[in-house]
Coordinates of C-alpha atoms and ligand atoms in Angstrom, one line a residue:
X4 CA -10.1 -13.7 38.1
X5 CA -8.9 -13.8 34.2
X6 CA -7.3 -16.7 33.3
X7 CA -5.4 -17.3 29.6
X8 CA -5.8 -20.0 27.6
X9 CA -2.3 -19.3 25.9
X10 CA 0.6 -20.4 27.6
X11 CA 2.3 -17.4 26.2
X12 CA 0.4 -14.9 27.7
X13 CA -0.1 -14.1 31.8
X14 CA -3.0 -12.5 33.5
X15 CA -2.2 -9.2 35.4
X16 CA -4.6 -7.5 37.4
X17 CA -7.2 -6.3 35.4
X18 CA -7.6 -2.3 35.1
X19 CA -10.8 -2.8 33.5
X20 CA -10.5 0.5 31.2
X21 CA -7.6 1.4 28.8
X22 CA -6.9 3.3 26.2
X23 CA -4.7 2.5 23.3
X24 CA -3.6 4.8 20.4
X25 CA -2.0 3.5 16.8
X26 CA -1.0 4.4 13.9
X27 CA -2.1 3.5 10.1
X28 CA 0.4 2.4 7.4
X29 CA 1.3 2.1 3.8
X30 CA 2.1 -1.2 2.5
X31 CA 5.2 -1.6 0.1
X32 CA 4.4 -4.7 -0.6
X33 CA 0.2 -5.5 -0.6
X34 CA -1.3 -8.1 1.6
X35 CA -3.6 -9.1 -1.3
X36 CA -5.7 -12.5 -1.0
X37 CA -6.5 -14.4 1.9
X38 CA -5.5 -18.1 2.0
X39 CA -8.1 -19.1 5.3
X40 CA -10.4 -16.3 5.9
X41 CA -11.0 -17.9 9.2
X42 CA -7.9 -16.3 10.8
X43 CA -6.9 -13.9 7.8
X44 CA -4.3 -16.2 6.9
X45 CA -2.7 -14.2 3.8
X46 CA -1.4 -15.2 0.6
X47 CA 2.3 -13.7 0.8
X48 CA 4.6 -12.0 3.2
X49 CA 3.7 -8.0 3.4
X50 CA 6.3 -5.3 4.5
X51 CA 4.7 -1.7 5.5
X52 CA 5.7 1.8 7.5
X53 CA 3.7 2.8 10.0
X54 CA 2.2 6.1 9.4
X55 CA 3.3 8.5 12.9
X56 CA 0.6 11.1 12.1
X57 CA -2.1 9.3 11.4
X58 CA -3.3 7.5 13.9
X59 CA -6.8 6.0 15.6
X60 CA -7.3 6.5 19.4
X61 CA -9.4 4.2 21.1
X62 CA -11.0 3.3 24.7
X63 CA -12.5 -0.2 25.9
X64 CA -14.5 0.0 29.1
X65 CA -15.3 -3.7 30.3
X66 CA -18.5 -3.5 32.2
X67 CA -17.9 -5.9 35.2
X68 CA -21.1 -4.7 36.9
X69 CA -23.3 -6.6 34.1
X70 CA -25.0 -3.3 32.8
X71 CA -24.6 -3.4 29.4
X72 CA -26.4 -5.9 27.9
X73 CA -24.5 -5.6 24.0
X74 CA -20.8 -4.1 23.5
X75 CA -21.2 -0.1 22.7
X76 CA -19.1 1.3 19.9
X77 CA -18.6 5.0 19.2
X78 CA -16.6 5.8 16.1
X79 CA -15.8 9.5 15.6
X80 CA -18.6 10.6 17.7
X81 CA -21.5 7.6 16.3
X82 CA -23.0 5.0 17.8
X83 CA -21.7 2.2 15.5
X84 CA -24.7 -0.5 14.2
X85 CA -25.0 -3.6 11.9
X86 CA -22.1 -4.8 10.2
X87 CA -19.2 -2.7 11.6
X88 CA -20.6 -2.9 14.8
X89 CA -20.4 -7.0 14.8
X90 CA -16.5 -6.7 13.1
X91 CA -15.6 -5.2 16.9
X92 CA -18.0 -7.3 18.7
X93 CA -16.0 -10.5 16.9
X94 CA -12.7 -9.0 17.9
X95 CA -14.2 -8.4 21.3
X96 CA -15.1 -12.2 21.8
X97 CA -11.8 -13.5 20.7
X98 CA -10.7 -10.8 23.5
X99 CA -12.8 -12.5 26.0
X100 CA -11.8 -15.8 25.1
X101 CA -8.0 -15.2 25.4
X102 CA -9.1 -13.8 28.9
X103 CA -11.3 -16.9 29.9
X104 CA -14.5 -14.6 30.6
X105 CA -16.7 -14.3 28.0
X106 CA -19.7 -12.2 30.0
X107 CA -18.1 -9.0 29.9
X108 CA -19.4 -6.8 27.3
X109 CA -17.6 -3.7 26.4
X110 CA -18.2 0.5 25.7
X111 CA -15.8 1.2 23.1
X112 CA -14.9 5.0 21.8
X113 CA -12.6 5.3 19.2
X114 CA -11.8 8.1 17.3
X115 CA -9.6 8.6 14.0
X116 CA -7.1 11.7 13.5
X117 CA -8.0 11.4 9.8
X118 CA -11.3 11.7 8.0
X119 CA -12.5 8.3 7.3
X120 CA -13.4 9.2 3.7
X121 CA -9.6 9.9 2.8
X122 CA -9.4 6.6 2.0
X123 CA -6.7 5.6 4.7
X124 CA -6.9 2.2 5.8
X125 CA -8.8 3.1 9.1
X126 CA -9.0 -0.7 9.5
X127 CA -5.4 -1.2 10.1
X128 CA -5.1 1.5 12.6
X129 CA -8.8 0.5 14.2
X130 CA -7.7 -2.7 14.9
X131 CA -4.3 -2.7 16.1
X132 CA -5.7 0.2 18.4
X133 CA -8.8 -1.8 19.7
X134 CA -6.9 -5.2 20.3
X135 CA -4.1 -2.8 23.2
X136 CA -6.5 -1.2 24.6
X137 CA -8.9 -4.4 24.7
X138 CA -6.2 -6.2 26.2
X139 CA -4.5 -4.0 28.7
X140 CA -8.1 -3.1 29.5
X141 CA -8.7 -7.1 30.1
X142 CA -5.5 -7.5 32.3
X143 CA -3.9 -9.8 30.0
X144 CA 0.1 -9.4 28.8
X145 CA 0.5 -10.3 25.5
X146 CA 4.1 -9.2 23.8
X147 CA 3.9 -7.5 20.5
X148 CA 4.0 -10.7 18.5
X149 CA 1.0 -12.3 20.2
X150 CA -0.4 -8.3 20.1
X151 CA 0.1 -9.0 16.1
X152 CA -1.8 -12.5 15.8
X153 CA -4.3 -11.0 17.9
X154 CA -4.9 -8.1 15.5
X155 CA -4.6 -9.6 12.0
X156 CA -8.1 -11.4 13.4
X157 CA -9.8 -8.4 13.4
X158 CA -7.8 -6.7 10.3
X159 CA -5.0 -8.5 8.2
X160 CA -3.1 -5.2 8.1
X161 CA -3.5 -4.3 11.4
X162 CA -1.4 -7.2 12.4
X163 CA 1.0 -4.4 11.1
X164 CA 0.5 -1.7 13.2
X165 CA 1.1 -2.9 16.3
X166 CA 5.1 -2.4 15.4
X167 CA 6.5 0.9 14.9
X168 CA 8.6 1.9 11.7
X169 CA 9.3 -0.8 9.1
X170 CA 7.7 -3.7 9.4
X171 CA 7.2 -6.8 7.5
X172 CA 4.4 -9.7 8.1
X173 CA 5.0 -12.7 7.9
X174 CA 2.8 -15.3 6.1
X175 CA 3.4 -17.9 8.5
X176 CA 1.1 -21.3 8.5
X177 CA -1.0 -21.0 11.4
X178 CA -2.3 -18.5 13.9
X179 CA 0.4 -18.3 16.1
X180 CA 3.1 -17.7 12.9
X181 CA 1.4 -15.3 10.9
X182 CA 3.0 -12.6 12.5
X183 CA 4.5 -9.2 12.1
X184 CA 7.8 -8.2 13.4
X185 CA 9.7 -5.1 13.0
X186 CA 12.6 -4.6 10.4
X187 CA 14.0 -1.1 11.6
X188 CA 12.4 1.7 13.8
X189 CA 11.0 5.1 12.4
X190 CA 14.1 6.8 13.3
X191 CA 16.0 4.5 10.8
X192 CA 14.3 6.4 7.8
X193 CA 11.9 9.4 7.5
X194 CA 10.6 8.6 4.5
X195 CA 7.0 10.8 4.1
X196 CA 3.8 9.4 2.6
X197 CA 1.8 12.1 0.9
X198 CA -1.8 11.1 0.9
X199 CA -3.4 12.0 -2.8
X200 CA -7.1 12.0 -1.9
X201 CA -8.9 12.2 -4.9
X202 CA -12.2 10.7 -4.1
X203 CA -13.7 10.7 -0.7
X204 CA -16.9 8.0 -2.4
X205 CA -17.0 5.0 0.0
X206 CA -15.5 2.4 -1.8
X207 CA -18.0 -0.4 -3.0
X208 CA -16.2 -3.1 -2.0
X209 CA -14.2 -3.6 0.8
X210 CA -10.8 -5.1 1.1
X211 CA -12.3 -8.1 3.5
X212 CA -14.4 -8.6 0.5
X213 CA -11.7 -8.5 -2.1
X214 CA -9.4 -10.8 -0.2
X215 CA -11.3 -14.0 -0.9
X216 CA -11.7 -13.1 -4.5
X217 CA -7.9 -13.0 -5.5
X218 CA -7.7 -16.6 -6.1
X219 CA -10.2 -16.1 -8.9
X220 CA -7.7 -14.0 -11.1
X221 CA -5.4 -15.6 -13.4
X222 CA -2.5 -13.3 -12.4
X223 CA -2.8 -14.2 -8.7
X224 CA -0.5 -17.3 -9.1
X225 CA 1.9 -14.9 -11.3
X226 CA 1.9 -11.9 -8.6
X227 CA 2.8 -14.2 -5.5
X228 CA 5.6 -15.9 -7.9
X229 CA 7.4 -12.8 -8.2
X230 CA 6.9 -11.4 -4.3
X231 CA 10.1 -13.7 -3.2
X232 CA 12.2 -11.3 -5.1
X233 CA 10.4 -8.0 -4.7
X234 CA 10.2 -8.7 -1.0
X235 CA 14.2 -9.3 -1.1
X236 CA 14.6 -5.8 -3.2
X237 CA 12.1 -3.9 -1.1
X238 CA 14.3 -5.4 2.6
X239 CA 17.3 -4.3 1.2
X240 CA 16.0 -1.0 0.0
X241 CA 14.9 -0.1 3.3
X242 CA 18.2 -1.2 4.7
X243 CA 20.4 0.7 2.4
X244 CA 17.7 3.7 2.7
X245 CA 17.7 3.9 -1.4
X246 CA 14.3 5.1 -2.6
X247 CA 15.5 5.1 -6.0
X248 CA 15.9 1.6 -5.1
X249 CA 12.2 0.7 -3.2
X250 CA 10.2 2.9 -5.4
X251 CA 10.3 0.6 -8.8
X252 CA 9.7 -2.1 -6.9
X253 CA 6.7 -1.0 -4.8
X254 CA 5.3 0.9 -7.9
X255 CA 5.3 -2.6 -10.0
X256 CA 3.6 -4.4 -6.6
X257 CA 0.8 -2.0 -6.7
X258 CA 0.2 -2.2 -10.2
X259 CA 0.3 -6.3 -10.2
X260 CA -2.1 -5.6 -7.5
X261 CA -4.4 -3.7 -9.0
X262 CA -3.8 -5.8 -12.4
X263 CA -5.4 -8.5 -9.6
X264 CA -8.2 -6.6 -8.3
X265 CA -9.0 -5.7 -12.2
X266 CA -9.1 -9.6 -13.6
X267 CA -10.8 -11.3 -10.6
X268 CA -14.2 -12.1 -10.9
X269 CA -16.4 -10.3 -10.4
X270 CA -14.0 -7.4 -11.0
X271 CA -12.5 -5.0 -9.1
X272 CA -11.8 -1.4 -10.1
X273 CA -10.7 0.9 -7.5
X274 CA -9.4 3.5 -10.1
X275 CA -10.7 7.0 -10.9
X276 CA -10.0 9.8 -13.3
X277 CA -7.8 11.5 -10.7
X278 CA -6.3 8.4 -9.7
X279 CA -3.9 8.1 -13.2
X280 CA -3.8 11.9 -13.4
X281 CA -1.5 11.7 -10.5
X282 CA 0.2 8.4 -12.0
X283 CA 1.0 10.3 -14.9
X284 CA 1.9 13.5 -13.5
X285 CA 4.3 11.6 -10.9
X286 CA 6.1 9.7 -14.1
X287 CA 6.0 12.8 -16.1
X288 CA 7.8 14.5 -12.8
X289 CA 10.3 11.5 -12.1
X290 CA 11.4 11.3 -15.7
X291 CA 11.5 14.7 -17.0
X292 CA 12.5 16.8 -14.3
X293 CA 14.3 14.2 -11.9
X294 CA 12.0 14.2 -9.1
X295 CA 12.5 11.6 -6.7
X296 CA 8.6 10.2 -6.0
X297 CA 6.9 7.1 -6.5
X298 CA 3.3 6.3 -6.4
X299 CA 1.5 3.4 -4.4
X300 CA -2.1 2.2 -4.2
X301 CA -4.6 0.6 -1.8
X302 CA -7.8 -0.7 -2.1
X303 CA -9.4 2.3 -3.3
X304 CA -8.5 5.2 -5.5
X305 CA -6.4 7.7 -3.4
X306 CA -2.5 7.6 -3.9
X307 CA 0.1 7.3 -1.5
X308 CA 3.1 9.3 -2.7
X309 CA 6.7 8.3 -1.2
X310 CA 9.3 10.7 -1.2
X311 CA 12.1 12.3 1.1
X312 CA 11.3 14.9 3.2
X313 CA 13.9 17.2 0.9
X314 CA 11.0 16.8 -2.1
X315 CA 7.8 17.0 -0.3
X316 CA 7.5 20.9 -1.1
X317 CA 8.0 20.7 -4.2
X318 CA 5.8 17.5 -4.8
X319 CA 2.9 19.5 -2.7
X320 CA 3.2 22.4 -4.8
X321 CA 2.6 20.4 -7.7
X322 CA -0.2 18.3 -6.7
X323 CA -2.0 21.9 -6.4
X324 CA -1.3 22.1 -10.4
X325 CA -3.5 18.8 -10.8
X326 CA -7.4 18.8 -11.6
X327 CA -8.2 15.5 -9.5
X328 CA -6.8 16.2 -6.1
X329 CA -9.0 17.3 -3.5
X330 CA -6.6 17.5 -0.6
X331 CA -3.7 15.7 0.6
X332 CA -2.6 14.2 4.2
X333 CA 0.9 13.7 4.6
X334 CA 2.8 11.4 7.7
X335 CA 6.6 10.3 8.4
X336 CA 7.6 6.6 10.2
X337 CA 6.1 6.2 13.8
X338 CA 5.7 4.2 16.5
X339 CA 3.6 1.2 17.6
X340 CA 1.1 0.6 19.1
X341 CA 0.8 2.0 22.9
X342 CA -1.6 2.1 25.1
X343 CA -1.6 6.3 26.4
X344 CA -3.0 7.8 29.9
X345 CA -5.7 10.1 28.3
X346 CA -9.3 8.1 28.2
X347 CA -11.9 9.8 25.6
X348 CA -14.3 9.0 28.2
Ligands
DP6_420 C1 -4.8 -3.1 -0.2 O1 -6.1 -5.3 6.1 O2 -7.8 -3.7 5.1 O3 -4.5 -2.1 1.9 O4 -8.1 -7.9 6.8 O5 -10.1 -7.4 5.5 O6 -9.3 -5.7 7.1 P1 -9.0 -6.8 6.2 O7 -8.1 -6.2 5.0 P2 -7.0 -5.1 5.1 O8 -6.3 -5.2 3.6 C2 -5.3 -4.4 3.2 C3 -5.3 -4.3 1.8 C4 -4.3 -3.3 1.2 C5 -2.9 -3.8 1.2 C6 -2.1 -3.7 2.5 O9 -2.4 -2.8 3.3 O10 -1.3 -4.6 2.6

């Protein structure tokens, strides 16, 4: 019998396999730093849009007859090993723990719509995928806001993913209050993200890594001072559905960002060639010719371009023009995270 050892969640009977499917997103405002990497406690609030058609499917198989001896994970058709293999084994155990049965190992298959090298924060979309499935799998009911806590352990921006549309995360001061919650559904705006993928190099280092180094750049304290604001700006924006409105405002976050990643120690630079060819281009295209687009950046050098679906022609058409881009993915608003009938094994 499972037990739980939070009040806020109840035990149903356990189905033992599940299969979960969510989607990536696209900050607005970064999750940068980390203020207790313990629970991935972050620095500031972070508002995103979850990203409909890009999305990670995954199954969890507990073995209650004892035959595994080690969890199994598959990731778009590999056996996992090493260091990405013990992220979902740590995930796992928190699973087990929530459960009250930690002897159950797991066989995990997930599998990503996107390529992996595209720079896409699989990790958002991995996690928030892993932890439904993991639960439902586990017979335990959590809502979507202890779904979210449950995430952010395994990814800070998956805590993200488990709502659908707009969604902001809140900082919150402890595990149970660093939350996300949605702002509006997809259907409230389809705003489209056009994926600039101008290097498919794995990146050096990853954003776990970079979290804990914020608080060694002098612009840290600067950046989080001006967040109250941009968050304020970037909620209303969404509200009021005024890109013209949201895209200075997300365009100067990713730059103070990046301006973060740059000046910690040791430094971070995510940037390529290709990555301020499109920059410029965009610019060029917003001021000279009035085309509505603005540019964000993850941890890495692709760009997300956000625009309304009346420009995205037009903004495809020109990204051909550009030396640097290899391809481009593009996705609207979509829904959370859900667990789905179809098993991938
Ligand atoms: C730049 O959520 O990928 O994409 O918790 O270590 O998995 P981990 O970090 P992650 O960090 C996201 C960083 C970002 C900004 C964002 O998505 O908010």
């Amino acid at each position: 019998m499972f037990r739980s050892s939070q009040s806020t969640s109840q035990s149903i009977a356990p189905q033992l396999k599940a299969t979960a499917r969510a989607g990536s997103n696209i900050a607005f405002i970064k999750y940068w730093g980390v203020a207790n990497p313990r629970i991935n406690l972050p620095l500031n609030n972070s508002i995103s849009m979850t990203l409909g058609a890009l999305h990670t499917t995954t199954t969890v198989e507990w073995d209650a007859g004892g035959r595994l001896g080690a969890d199994e994970v598959t990731i778009d058709g590999e056996r996992v090993e090493g260091k990405k293999a013990e992220r979902v084994t740590q995930h796992l155990d928190l699973i087990r723990h929530l459960a009250g049965d930690r002897r159950y190992r797991a066989r995990v298959v997930s599998r990503n719509n996107f390529p992996m090298a595209s720079g896409i924060a699989s990790s958002a979309s991995a996690f928030a995928a892993l932890t439904v499935a993991a639960v439902a799998a586990i017979g335990l009911a959590l809502d979507r806001t202890r779904l979210s806590a449950v995430a952010r352990h395994g990814s800070g921006s998956a805590s993200r993913s488990i709502f659908g549309g707009y969604v902001e995360w809140e900082r919150g001061n402890d595990d149970a209050t660093s939350v996300a919650r949605q702002l509006f559904p997809a259907e409230h705006w389809n705003l489209r993200d056009v994926v600039v993928v101008v290097s498919t190099a794995e990146k050096a280092v990853s954003s776990q890594n970079g979290h804990t180094l914020a608080l060694t750049s002098p612009f840290n304290a600067a950046r989080i001072d001006s967040l109250y604001t941009a968050l304020q700006e970037v909620r209303a924006a969404i509200t009021l559905r005024d890109l013209n409105r949201l895209g200075p405002v997300i365009e100067q976050d990713a730059l103070a960002m990046h301006a973060v990643m740059m000046t910690s120690k040791p430094s971070l630079l995510y940037w390529q060639p290709g990555t301020l060819e499109v920059l410029q281009a965009v610019r060029r295209w917003r001021e000279q010719d009035g085309l509505p687009v603005y540019f964000t950046i993850d941890a890495g050098p692709n760009v997300h371009l956000i625009c309304e679906p009346a420009f995205e022609r037009e903004l495809l058409r020109r990204l051909q023009t550009l030396s640097g881009v290899r391809s481009t993915l593009t996705s609207g608003p979509g829904d959370g995270a859900e667990t789905v009938d179809q098993h991938l094994f």
